[in-house]
Amino acid sequence: MEQHRQEEELSFARKVLADRSADLLDKLSALKRRIQEESIHDTRVASRRLRAALEAFQDMLPPEAWQACNDSVKSITRTLGRAREEEVTLALLAELTTGGDLAENLCREYLEERYRRELGRQQQKMMRKLRRLDVRALRSQLDELPRRVGLGVGPACSRQTGASAGRETGASRRRTGEPRQKSLFPPRDVAHDRAHRIIAEAAGPVLAFRPRYDFPRASDERLHRLRIAVKKLRYAMEIFAPVRPGGLGKAVSACRAVQDTAGEYHDWVVLRSRLQAEIRRLTKKETTHFAFQIGRLQAQVEDRKSDRRRAILPALVQLQDELQQVLQEAGGDVTTAVAATDDGVRERR
């Protein structure tokens, strides 16, 4: 019976890794054939989803195989990142200038020209890296990944189980110099138990954020970290939704709402920083008339930024309500997830 339960968990991990690997490879091949704004975004998202699956099943894979695949996929995420950021900046800049006067429109055209040049450079750099990327080798590496499931150090693996596995692998790592690989899961772990543990861990930073006290004081950087935490939580829930009775549709939608509003807020924060840098550069060159016009655009950015910040709070409260319900339905203690973080115990509204 125990062997059957373990095999079910291994089969589930193999399917998730195979599906997400295939999705990334398909999107990457299409992107190499033709660059499009949406294809860059979709390929980057596919790489992040595969990384989330790798993290979820890390203990089931041999450390060297896990590390090699994780490094390859992370490299793709980074390669696609900068060009995507330039595209978002240009889109936001276009939003700012409807109905502007002549001076403001000239300022916008000046910035658009600079950012388009930078976008062109980033796309060329991205294409050079993509051309050097051996998709066949990556496909071979990822195709092998599901077959390596079960050869790791976790309790679901048939090779070793329990505390003795931890002692043996720890000793072997000290002898071979392999990187330490922490196993979070006790013996008799099954897919449902793994789902609860990973979701509870990922939910910790989100639940620890206190809307009433933390949000008014939160810096742009802290809200950015919150957005990243919500994104990781959403990817984890998407992986394990099939093993949860009734799924996790409402919680995933709540994650997406926070991710979208906080992401838009972050985009405006980035544009503000770029405009500030441009003002400093122009002031140093004594072209203060352009710096003044960019300052007018920056005032508009501040308005949009403030508007998007206000939209984060209700979405966050809704997400926290959904998370409490998800953890309680799984028989877990919500305070356990919160206590795992460094931000203290959450106080509602």
mmCIF file of C-alpha atoms in Angstrom:
data_model
loop_
_atom_site.group_PDB
_atom_site.id
_atom_site.type_symbol
_atom_site.label_atom_id
_atom_site.label_comp_id
_atom_site.label_asym_id
_atom_site.label_seq_id
_atom_site.Cartn_x
_atom_site.Cartn_y
_atom_site.Cartn_z
ATOM 1 C CA MET A 1 0.000 0.000 0.000
ATOM 2 C CA GLU A 2 2.786 2.426 0.951
ATOM 3 C CA GLN A 3 4.667 1.585 -2.239
ATOM 4 C CA HIS A 4 1.522 2.277 -4.280
ATOM 5 C CA ARG A 5 1.067 5.683 -2.600
ATOM 6 C CA GLN A 6 4.659 6.613 -3.308
ATOM 7 C CA GLU A 7 4.351 5.544 -6.944
ATOM 8 C CA GLU A 8 1.272 7.740 -7.361
ATOM 9 C CA GLU A 9 3.209 10.721 -6.081
ATOM 10 C CA LEU A 10 6.135 9.954 -8.389
ATOM 11 C CA SER A 11 3.774 9.621 -11.358
ATOM 12 C CA PHE A 12 2.192 12.963 -10.558
ATOM 13 C CA ALA A 13 5.625 14.640 -10.408
ATOM 14 C CA ARG A 14 6.663 13.063 -13.706
ATOM 15 C CA LYS A 15 3.529 14.311 -15.450
ATOM 16 C CA VAL A 16 3.878 17.875 -14.129
ATOM 17 C CA LEU A 17 7.550 18.085 -15.116
ATOM 18 C CA ALA A 18 6.908 16.540 -18.550
ATOM 19 C CA ASP A 19 3.974 18.857 -19.324
ATOM 20 C CA ARG A 20 5.776 22.006 -18.232
ATOM 21 C CA SER A 21 8.979 21.053 -20.021
ATOM 22 C CA ALA A 22 7.046 20.461 -23.252
ATOM 23 C CA ASP A 23 5.247 23.798 -22.892
ATOM 24 C CA LEU A 24 8.522 25.691 -22.466
ATOM 25 C CA LEU A 25 10.203 23.919 -25.384
ATOM 26 C CA ASP A 26 7.261 24.617 -27.715
ATOM 27 C CA LYS A 27 7.183 28.314 -26.831
ATOM 28 C CA LEU A 28 10.950 28.647 -27.027
ATOM 29 C CA SER A 29 11.058 27.075 -30.493
ATOM 30 C CA ALA A 30 8.329 29.425 -31.706
ATOM 31 C CA LEU A 31 10.149 32.427 -30.239
ATOM 32 C CA LYS A 32 13.387 31.519 -32.002
ATOM 33 C CA ARG A 33 11.505 31.461 -35.296
ATOM 34 C CA ARG A 34 9.874 34.862 -34.798
ATOM 35 C CA ILE A 35 10.122 37.444 -32.025
ATOM 36 C CA GLN A 36 6.814 38.896 -30.897
ATOM 37 C CA GLU A 37 5.968 40.827 -27.752
ATOM 38 C CA GLU A 38 3.493 38.242 -26.481
ATOM 39 C CA SER A 39 5.743 35.305 -27.354
ATOM 40 C CA ILE A 40 8.524 36.788 -25.227
ATOM 41 C CA HIS A 41 6.128 37.132 -22.310
ATOM 42 C CA ASP A 42 4.614 33.656 -22.764
ATOM 43 C CA THR A 43 8.017 31.968 -22.982
ATOM 44 C CA ARG A 44 9.216 33.759 -19.866
ATOM 45 C CA VAL A 45 6.100 32.681 -17.954
ATOM 46 C CA ALA A 46 6.579 29.080 -19.136
ATOM 47 C CA SER A 47 10.152 29.132 -17.827
ATOM 48 C CA ARG A 48 8.972 30.389 -14.438
ATOM 49 C CA ARG A 49 6.304 27.710 -14.230
ATOM 50 C CA LEU A 50 8.843 24.999 -14.932
ATOM 51 C CA ARG A 51 11.141 26.448 -12.266
ATOM 52 C CA ALA A 52 8.242 26.301 -9.795
ATOM 53 C CA ALA A 53 7.734 22.620 -10.640
ATOM 54 C CA LEU A 54 11.441 21.946 -10.195
ATOM 55 C CA GLU A 55 11.318 23.550 -6.756
ATOM 56 C CA ALA A 56 8.193 21.588 -5.807
ATOM 57 C CA PHE A 57 9.788 18.225 -6.630
ATOM 58 C CA GLN A 58 13.419 19.014 -5.903
ATOM 59 C CA ASP A 59 13.855 16.232 -3.349
ATOM 60 C CA MET A 60 12.700 13.611 -5.875
ATOM 61 C CA LEU A 61 15.509 14.349 -8.331
ATOM 62 C CA PRO A 62 19.253 13.706 -8.182
ATOM 63 C CA PRO A 63 20.942 16.953 -7.079
ATOM 64 C CA GLU A 64 23.131 17.215 -10.192
ATOM 65 C CA ALA A 65 20.205 16.705 -12.586
ATOM 66 C CA TRP A 66 18.036 19.180 -10.694
ATOM 67 C CA GLN A 67 20.763 21.831 -10.619
ATOM 68 C CA ALA A 68 21.580 21.500 -14.321
ATOM 69 C CA CYS A 69 17.940 21.866 -15.383
ATOM 70 C CA ASN A 70 17.245 24.693 -12.947
ATOM 71 C CA ASP A 71 20.289 26.642 -14.181
ATOM 72 C CA SER A 72 19.269 26.181 -17.831
ATOM 73 C CA VAL A 73 15.694 27.329 -17.259
ATOM 74 C CA LYS A 74 16.720 30.259 -15.065
ATOM 75 C CA SER A 75 19.073 31.424 -17.825
ATOM 76 C CA ILE A 76 16.117 31.552 -20.248
ATOM 77 C CA THR A 77 14.073 33.620 -17.784
ATOM 78 C CA ARG A 78 16.892 36.146 -17.446
ATOM 79 C CA THR A 79 17.615 36.275 -21.185
ATOM 80 C CA LEU A 80 14.039 37.321 -21.944
ATOM 81 C CA GLY A 81 13.626 39.749 -19.044
ATOM 82 C CA ARG A 82 15.253 42.981 -20.157
ATOM 83 C CA ALA A 83 13.595 43.217 -23.577
ATOM 84 C CA ARG A 84 10.208 42.651 -21.959
ATOM 85 C CA GLU A 85 10.867 45.488 -19.488
ATOM 86 C CA GLU A 86 11.651 47.891 -22.346
ATOM 87 C CA GLU A 87 8.406 46.990 -24.107
ATOM 88 C CA VAL A 88 6.416 47.685 -20.929
ATOM 89 C CA THR A 89 8.169 51.035 -20.446
ATOM 90 C CA LEU A 90 7.260 52.150 -23.972
ATOM 91 C CA ALA A 91 3.628 51.105 -23.478
ATOM 92 C CA LEU A 92 3.354 53.087 -20.226
ATOM 93 C CA LEU A 93 4.974 56.129 -21.792
ATOM 94 C CA ALA A 94 2.364 56.120 -24.551
ATOM 95 C CA GLU A 95 -0.396 56.146 -21.898
ATOM 96 C CA LEU A 96 0.940 59.357 -20.374
ATOM 97 C CA THR A 97 0.758 61.643 -23.337
ATOM 98 C CA THR A 98 -2.831 61.687 -24.530
ATOM 99 C CA GLY A 99 -3.895 65.305 -24.837
ATOM 100 C CA GLY A 100 -0.495 66.750 -23.956
ATOM 101 C CA ASP A 101 0.719 70.102 -25.277
ATOM 102 C CA LEU A 102 3.417 70.477 -27.925
ATOM 103 C CA ALA A 103 6.324 70.610 -25.471
ATOM 104 C CA GLU A 104 5.096 67.543 -23.663
ATOM 105 C CA ASN A 105 4.652 65.609 -26.906
ATOM 106 C CA LEU A 106 8.160 66.533 -28.035
ATOM 107 C CA CYS A 107 9.479 65.303 -24.712
ATOM 108 C CA ARG A 108 7.589 62.042 -25.135
ATOM 109 C CA GLU A 109 8.958 61.540 -28.648
ATOM 110 C CA TYR A 110 12.483 62.140 -27.345
ATOM 111 C CA LEU A 111 12.055 59.503 -24.626
ATOM 112 C CA GLU A 112 10.358 57.041 -26.966
ATOM 113 C CA GLU A 113 13.272 57.311 -29.384
ATOM 114 C CA ARG A 114 15.778 56.641 -26.603
ATOM 115 C CA TYR A 115 13.806 53.690 -25.221
ATOM 116 C CA ARG A 116 13.198 52.201 -28.686
ATOM 117 C CA ARG A 117 16.927 52.283 -29.338
ATOM 118 C CA GLU A 118 17.496 50.522 -26.034
ATOM 119 C CA LEU A 119 14.771 48.002 -26.891
ATOM 120 C CA GLY A 120 16.488 47.298 -30.203
ATOM 121 C CA ARG A 121 19.802 46.716 -28.418
ATOM 122 C CA GLN A 122 18.183 44.419 -25.890
ATOM 123 C CA GLN A 123 16.382 42.444 -28.592
ATOM 124 C CA GLN A 124 19.624 42.004 -30.530
ATOM 125 C CA LYS A 125 21.351 40.847 -27.360
ATOM 126 C CA MET A 126 18.470 38.492 -26.635
ATOM 127 C CA MET A 127 18.564 37.051 -30.161
ATOM 128 C CA ARG A 128 22.306 36.432 -29.937
ATOM 129 C CA LYS A 129 21.763 34.474 -26.734
ATOM 130 C CA LEU A 130 18.804 32.589 -28.189
ATOM 131 C CA ARG A 131 20.801 31.658 -31.287
ATOM 132 C CA ARG A 132 23.552 30.287 -29.055
ATOM 133 C CA LEU A 133 20.981 28.279 -27.107
ATOM 134 C CA ASP A 134 20.981 24.647 -28.230
ATOM 135 C CA VAL A 135 17.285 23.763 -28.096
ATOM 136 C CA ARG A 136 18.011 20.138 -28.999
ATOM 137 C CA ALA A 137 20.379 19.794 -26.050
ATOM 138 C CA LEU A 138 17.868 21.500 -23.770
ATOM 139 C CA ARG A 139 15.123 19.193 -25.061
ATOM 140 C CA SER A 140 17.284 16.156 -24.358
ATOM 141 C CA GLN A 141 18.014 17.461 -20.855
ATOM 142 C CA LEU A 142 14.357 18.158 -20.064
ATOM 143 C CA ASP A 143 13.074 14.955 -21.690
ATOM 144 C CA GLU A 144 15.348 13.002 -19.368
ATOM 145 C CA LEU A 145 14.066 14.846 -16.299
ATOM 146 C CA PRO A 146 10.832 12.833 -15.699
ATOM 147 C CA ARG A 147 12.813 9.615 -15.976
ATOM 148 C CA ARG A 148 15.078 10.777 -13.160
ATOM 149 C CA VAL A 149 12.164 11.341 -10.786
ATOM 150 C CA GLY A 150 12.499 8.942 -7.879
ATOM 151 C CA LEU A 151 16.300 9.001 -7.836
ATOM 152 C CA GLY A 152 16.522 11.870 -5.371
ATOM 153 C CA VAL A 153 16.814 11.994 -1.593
ATOM 154 C CA GLY A 154 13.180 12.576 -0.623
ATOM 155 C CA PRO A 155 10.944 10.079 1.207
ATOM 156 C CA ALA A 156 8.844 9.384 -1.880
ATOM 157 C CA CYS A 157 11.930 7.995 -3.652
ATOM 158 C CA SER A 158 12.306 4.234 -3.619
ATOM 159 C CA ARG A 159 16.084 4.408 -3.265
ATOM 160 C CA GLN A 160 16.160 5.710 0.334
ATOM 161 C CA THR A 161 13.609 6.798 2.920
ATOM 162 C CA GLY A 162 13.480 8.319 6.366
ATOM 163 C CA ALA A 163 16.197 9.677 8.610
ATOM 164 C CA SER A 164 18.795 7.194 7.364
ATOM 165 C CA ALA A 165 18.527 8.755 3.910
ATOM 166 C CA GLY A 166 19.337 12.145 5.378
ATOM 167 C CA ARG A 167 22.407 10.781 7.148
ATOM 168 C CA GLU A 168 23.658 8.840 4.126
ATOM 169 C CA THR A 169 23.183 11.651 1.642
ATOM 170 C CA GLY A 170 24.682 14.164 4.050
ATOM 171 C CA ALA A 171 27.784 12.027 4.456
ATOM 172 C CA SER A 172 28.054 11.385 0.738
ATOM 173 C CA ARG A 173 27.761 15.124 0.013
ATOM 174 C CA ARG A 174 30.574 15.881 2.420
ATOM 175 C CA ARG A 175 32.727 13.327 0.615
ATOM 176 C CA THR A 176 31.805 14.364 -2.934
ATOM 177 C CA GLY A 177 31.337 18.077 -2.408
ATOM 178 C CA GLU A 178 27.781 18.011 -3.834
ATOM 179 C CA PRO A 179 25.556 20.969 -2.901
ATOM 180 C CA ARG A 180 23.314 20.507 0.115
ATOM 181 C CA GLN A 181 19.718 19.760 -0.865
ATOM 182 C CA LYS A 182 17.150 20.201 1.894
ATOM 183 C CA SER A 183 14.173 17.827 2.057
ATOM 184 C CA LEU A 184 11.080 19.422 3.574
ATOM 185 C CA PHE A 185 8.898 16.341 3.612
ATOM 186 C CA PRO A 186 8.655 13.585 6.255
ATOM 187 C CA PRO A 187 8.119 9.874 5.458
ATOM 188 C CA ARG A 188 4.711 8.711 4.128
ATOM 189 C CA ASP A 189 4.379 11.903 2.117
ATOM 190 C CA VAL A 190 1.810 11.763 -0.712
ATOM 191 C CA ALA A 191 0.854 14.326 -3.368
ATOM 192 C CA HIS A 192 -1.941 15.832 -1.267
ATOM 193 C CA ASP A 193 0.325 16.230 1.758
ATOM 194 C CA ARG A 194 3.038 17.729 -0.400
ATOM 195 C CA ALA A 195 0.533 20.145 -1.885
ATOM 196 C CA HIS A 196 -0.534 21.366 1.549
ATOM 197 C CA ARG A 197 3.029 21.752 2.806
ATOM 198 C CA ILE A 198 4.274 23.678 -0.215
ATOM 199 C CA ILE A 199 1.198 25.908 -0.441
ATOM 200 C CA ALA A 200 1.342 26.657 3.298
ATOM 201 C CA GLU A 201 5.017 27.549 3.057
ATOM 202 C CA ALA A 202 4.468 29.778 0.004
ATOM 203 C CA ALA A 203 1.464 31.429 1.677
ATOM 204 C CA GLY A 204 3.448 32.398 4.772
ATOM 205 C CA PRO A 205 4.883 35.726 3.522
ATOM 206 C CA VAL A 206 1.494 36.713 2.065
ATOM 207 C CA LEU A 207 -0.438 35.972 5.249
ATOM 208 C CA ALA A 208 2.198 37.663 7.396
ATOM 209 C CA PHE A 209 1.663 40.970 5.590
ATOM 210 C CA ARG A 210 -0.718 42.985 7.798
ATOM 211 C CA PRO A 211 -3.011 45.149 5.651
ATOM 212 C CA ARG A 212 -3.883 47.610 8.414
ATOM 213 C CA TYR A 213 -0.351 48.310 9.640
ATOM 214 C CA ASP A 214 2.121 47.151 6.996
ATOM 215 C CA PHE A 215 0.485 48.435 3.826
ATOM 216 C CA PRO A 216 0.510 52.203 4.601
ATOM 217 C CA ARG A 217 4.221 52.026 5.505
ATOM 218 C CA ALA A 218 5.320 49.553 2.850
ATOM 219 C CA SER A 219 8.117 50.740 0.586
ATOM 220 C CA ASP A 220 8.068 50.120 -3.153
ATOM 221 C CA GLU A 221 10.661 47.392 -2.620
ATOM 222 C CA ARG A 222 8.556 45.612 -0.008
ATOM 223 C CA LEU A 223 5.496 45.650 -2.249
ATOM 224 C CA HIS A 224 7.680 44.261 -5.026
ATOM 225 C CA ARG A 225 8.768 41.400 -2.735
ATOM 226 C CA LEU A 226 5.115 40.782 -1.866
ATOM 227 C CA ARG A 227 4.272 40.552 -5.568
ATOM 228 C CA ILE A 228 7.031 37.993 -6.112
ATOM 229 C CA ALA A 229 5.762 35.975 -3.136
ATOM 230 C CA VAL A 230 2.217 35.995 -4.579
ATOM 231 C CA LYS A 231 3.540 34.910 -7.969
ATOM 232 C CA LYS A 232 5.387 31.951 -6.452
ATOM 233 C CA LEU A 233 2.292 31.034 -4.460
ATOM 234 C CA ARG A 234 0.143 31.116 -7.582
ATOM 235 C CA TYR A 235 2.532 28.851 -9.493
ATOM 236 C CA ALA A 236 2.583 26.392 -6.580
ATOM 237 C CA MET A 237 -1.222 26.317 -6.418
ATOM 238 C CA GLU A 238 -1.473 25.781 -10.183
ATOM 239 C CA ILE A 239 0.765 22.725 -9.848
ATOM 240 C CA PHE A 240 -1.229 21.101 -7.062
ATOM 241 C CA ALA A 241 -4.769 22.174 -7.961
ATOM 242 C CA PRO A 242 -5.492 18.756 -9.582
ATOM 243 C CA VAL A 243 -4.870 16.898 -6.295
ATOM 244 C CA ARG A 244 -7.048 19.216 -4.209
ATOM 245 C CA PRO A 245 -10.761 18.356 -3.938
ATOM 246 C CA GLY A 246 -12.632 21.125 -5.719
ATOM 247 C CA GLY A 247 -9.406 22.585 -7.062
ATOM 248 C CA LEU A 248 -7.967 25.982 -6.175
ATOM 249 C CA GLY A 249 -9.605 28.145 -8.805
ATOM 250 C CA LYS A 250 -10.786 30.945 -6.513
ATOM 251 C CA ALA A 251 -7.459 31.205 -4.714
ATOM 252 C CA VAL A 252 -5.521 31.208 -7.998
ATOM 253 C CA SER A 253 -7.790 33.978 -9.340
ATOM 254 C CA ALA A 254 -7.220 35.985 -6.155
ATOM 255 C CA CYS A 255 -3.460 35.549 -6.601
ATOM 256 C CA ARG A 256 -3.712 36.748 -10.181
ATOM 257 C CA ALA A 257 -5.639 39.861 -9.093
ATOM 258 C CA VAL A 258 -2.910 40.843 -6.611
ATOM 259 C CA GLN A 259 -0.177 39.946 -9.073
ATOM 260 C CA ASP A 260 -1.747 42.079 -11.809
ATOM 261 C CA THR A 261 -2.365 45.178 -9.683
ATOM 262 C CA ALA A 262 0.991 44.971 -7.899
ATOM 263 C CA GLY A 263 2.700 44.298 -11.227
ATOM 264 C CA GLU A 264 1.175 47.395 -12.794
ATOM 265 C CA TYR A 265 2.226 49.386 -9.747
ATOM 266 C CA HIS A 266 5.777 48.075 -10.058
ATOM 267 C CA ASP A 267 5.879 49.014 -13.752
ATOM 268 C CA TRP A 268 5.036 52.622 -12.872
ATOM 269 C CA VAL A 269 7.697 52.567 -10.135
ATOM 270 C CA VAL A 270 10.280 51.449 -12.694
ATOM 271 C CA LEU A 271 9.240 54.171 -15.154
ATOM 272 C CA ARG A 272 9.457 56.814 -12.422
ATOM 273 C CA SER A 273 13.004 55.694 -11.603
ATOM 274 C CA ARG A 274 13.986 55.884 -15.264
ATOM 275 C CA LEU A 275 12.528 59.369 -15.630
ATOM 276 C CA GLN A 276 14.377 60.494 -12.516
ATOM 277 C CA ALA A 277 17.619 59.172 -13.965
ATOM 278 C CA GLU A 278 16.915 60.983 -17.236
ATOM 279 C CA ILE A 279 16.270 64.258 -15.375
ATOM 280 C CA ARG A 280 19.600 63.928 -13.568
ATOM 281 C CA ARG A 281 21.403 63.202 -16.832
ATOM 282 C CA LEU A 282 19.867 66.160 -18.668
ATOM 283 C CA THR A 283 20.412 68.528 -15.745
ATOM 284 C CA LYS A 284 24.069 67.555 -15.680
ATOM 285 C CA LYS A 285 24.290 68.408 -19.394
ATOM 286 C CA GLU A 286 22.569 71.754 -18.683
ATOM 287 C CA THR A 287 19.589 70.935 -20.906
ATOM 288 C CA THR A 288 17.185 71.966 -18.181
ATOM 289 C CA HIS A 289 14.263 72.703 -20.519
ATOM 290 C CA PHE A 290 13.991 69.008 -21.391
ATOM 291 C CA ALA A 291 14.492 68.057 -17.759
ATOM 292 C CA PHE A 292 11.586 70.334 -16.830
ATOM 293 C CA GLN A 293 9.254 68.693 -19.369
ATOM 294 C CA ILE A 294 10.232 65.226 -18.150
ATOM 295 C CA GLY A 295 9.402 66.451 -14.651
ATOM 296 C CA ARG A 296 5.873 67.132 -15.887
ATOM 297 C CA LEU A 297 5.634 63.564 -17.150
ATOM 298 C CA GLN A 298 6.948 62.343 -13.830
ATOM 299 C CA ALA A 299 4.077 64.091 -12.051
ATOM 300 C CA GLN A 300 1.660 62.088 -14.196
ATOM 301 C CA VAL A 301 3.545 58.917 -13.337
ATOM 302 C CA GLU A 302 3.122 59.657 -9.638
ATOM 303 C CA ASP A 303 -0.644 59.970 -10.126
ATOM 304 C CA ARG A 304 -0.870 56.639 -11.967
ATOM 305 C CA LYS A 305 1.385 55.005 -9.401
ATOM 306 C CA SER A 306 -0.778 56.202 -6.495
ATOM 307 C CA ASP A 307 -3.912 54.969 -8.244
ATOM 308 C CA ARG A 308 -2.462 51.475 -8.770
ATOM 309 C CA ARG A 309 -1.215 51.303 -5.186
ATOM 310 C CA ARG A 310 -4.726 51.854 -3.860
ATOM 311 C CA ALA A 311 -5.953 48.941 -5.989
ATOM 312 C CA ILE A 312 -3.537 46.484 -4.362
ATOM 313 C CA LEU A 313 -5.050 46.565 -0.872
ATOM 314 C CA PRO A 314 -8.572 45.179 -1.541
ATOM 315 C CA ALA A 315 -7.126 42.484 -3.798
ATOM 316 C CA LEU A 316 -4.644 41.514 -1.082
ATOM 317 C CA VAL A 317 -7.333 41.268 1.610
ATOM 318 C CA GLN A 318 -9.435 39.075 -0.685
ATOM 319 C CA LEU A 319 -6.448 36.811 -1.329
ATOM 320 C CA GLN A 320 -5.728 36.447 2.375
ATOM 321 C CA ASP A 321 -9.353 35.437 2.996
ATOM 322 C CA GLU A 322 -9.093 32.780 0.278
ATOM 323 C CA LEU A 323 -5.802 31.473 1.667
ATOM 324 C CA GLN A 324 -7.233 31.134 5.157
ATOM 325 C CA GLN A 325 -10.057 29.041 3.749
ATOM 326 C CA VAL A 326 -7.717 26.876 1.659
ATOM 327 C CA LEU A 327 -5.455 26.097 4.623
ATOM 328 C CA GLN A 328 -8.350 25.458 6.995
ATOM 329 C CA GLU A 329 -10.052 23.091 4.528
ATOM 330 C CA ALA A 330 -6.793 21.130 4.328
ATOM 331 C CA GLY A 331 -6.795 20.760 8.100
ATOM 332 C CA GLY A 332 -3.814 23.055 8.573
ATOM 333 C CA ASP A 333 -3.111 25.768 11.104
ATOM 334 C CA VAL A 334 -3.002 29.176 9.461
ATOM 335 C CA THR A 335 -0.740 30.559 12.183
ATOM 336 C CA THR A 336 1.841 27.904 11.342
ATOM 337 C CA ALA A 337 2.278 29.378 7.874
ATOM 338 C CA VAL A 338 2.526 32.881 9.291
ATOM 339 C CA ALA A 339 5.016 31.892 11.986
ATOM 340 C CA ALA A 340 7.363 30.560 9.322
ATOM 341 C CA THR A 341 8.108 34.094 8.139
ATOM 342 C CA ASP A 342 10.136 36.907 9.630
ATOM 343 C CA ASP A 343 7.406 39.538 9.374
ATOM 344 C CA GLY A 344 5.491 38.637 12.538
ATOM 345 C CA VAL A 345 1.927 37.592 13.111
ATOM 346 C CA ARG A 346 -0.663 39.046 10.779
ATOM 347 C CA GLU A 347 -3.399 41.300 12.125
ATOM 348 C CA ARG A 348 -6.457 41.582 9.926
ATOM 349 C CA ARG A 349 -7.708 44.928 8.601
#
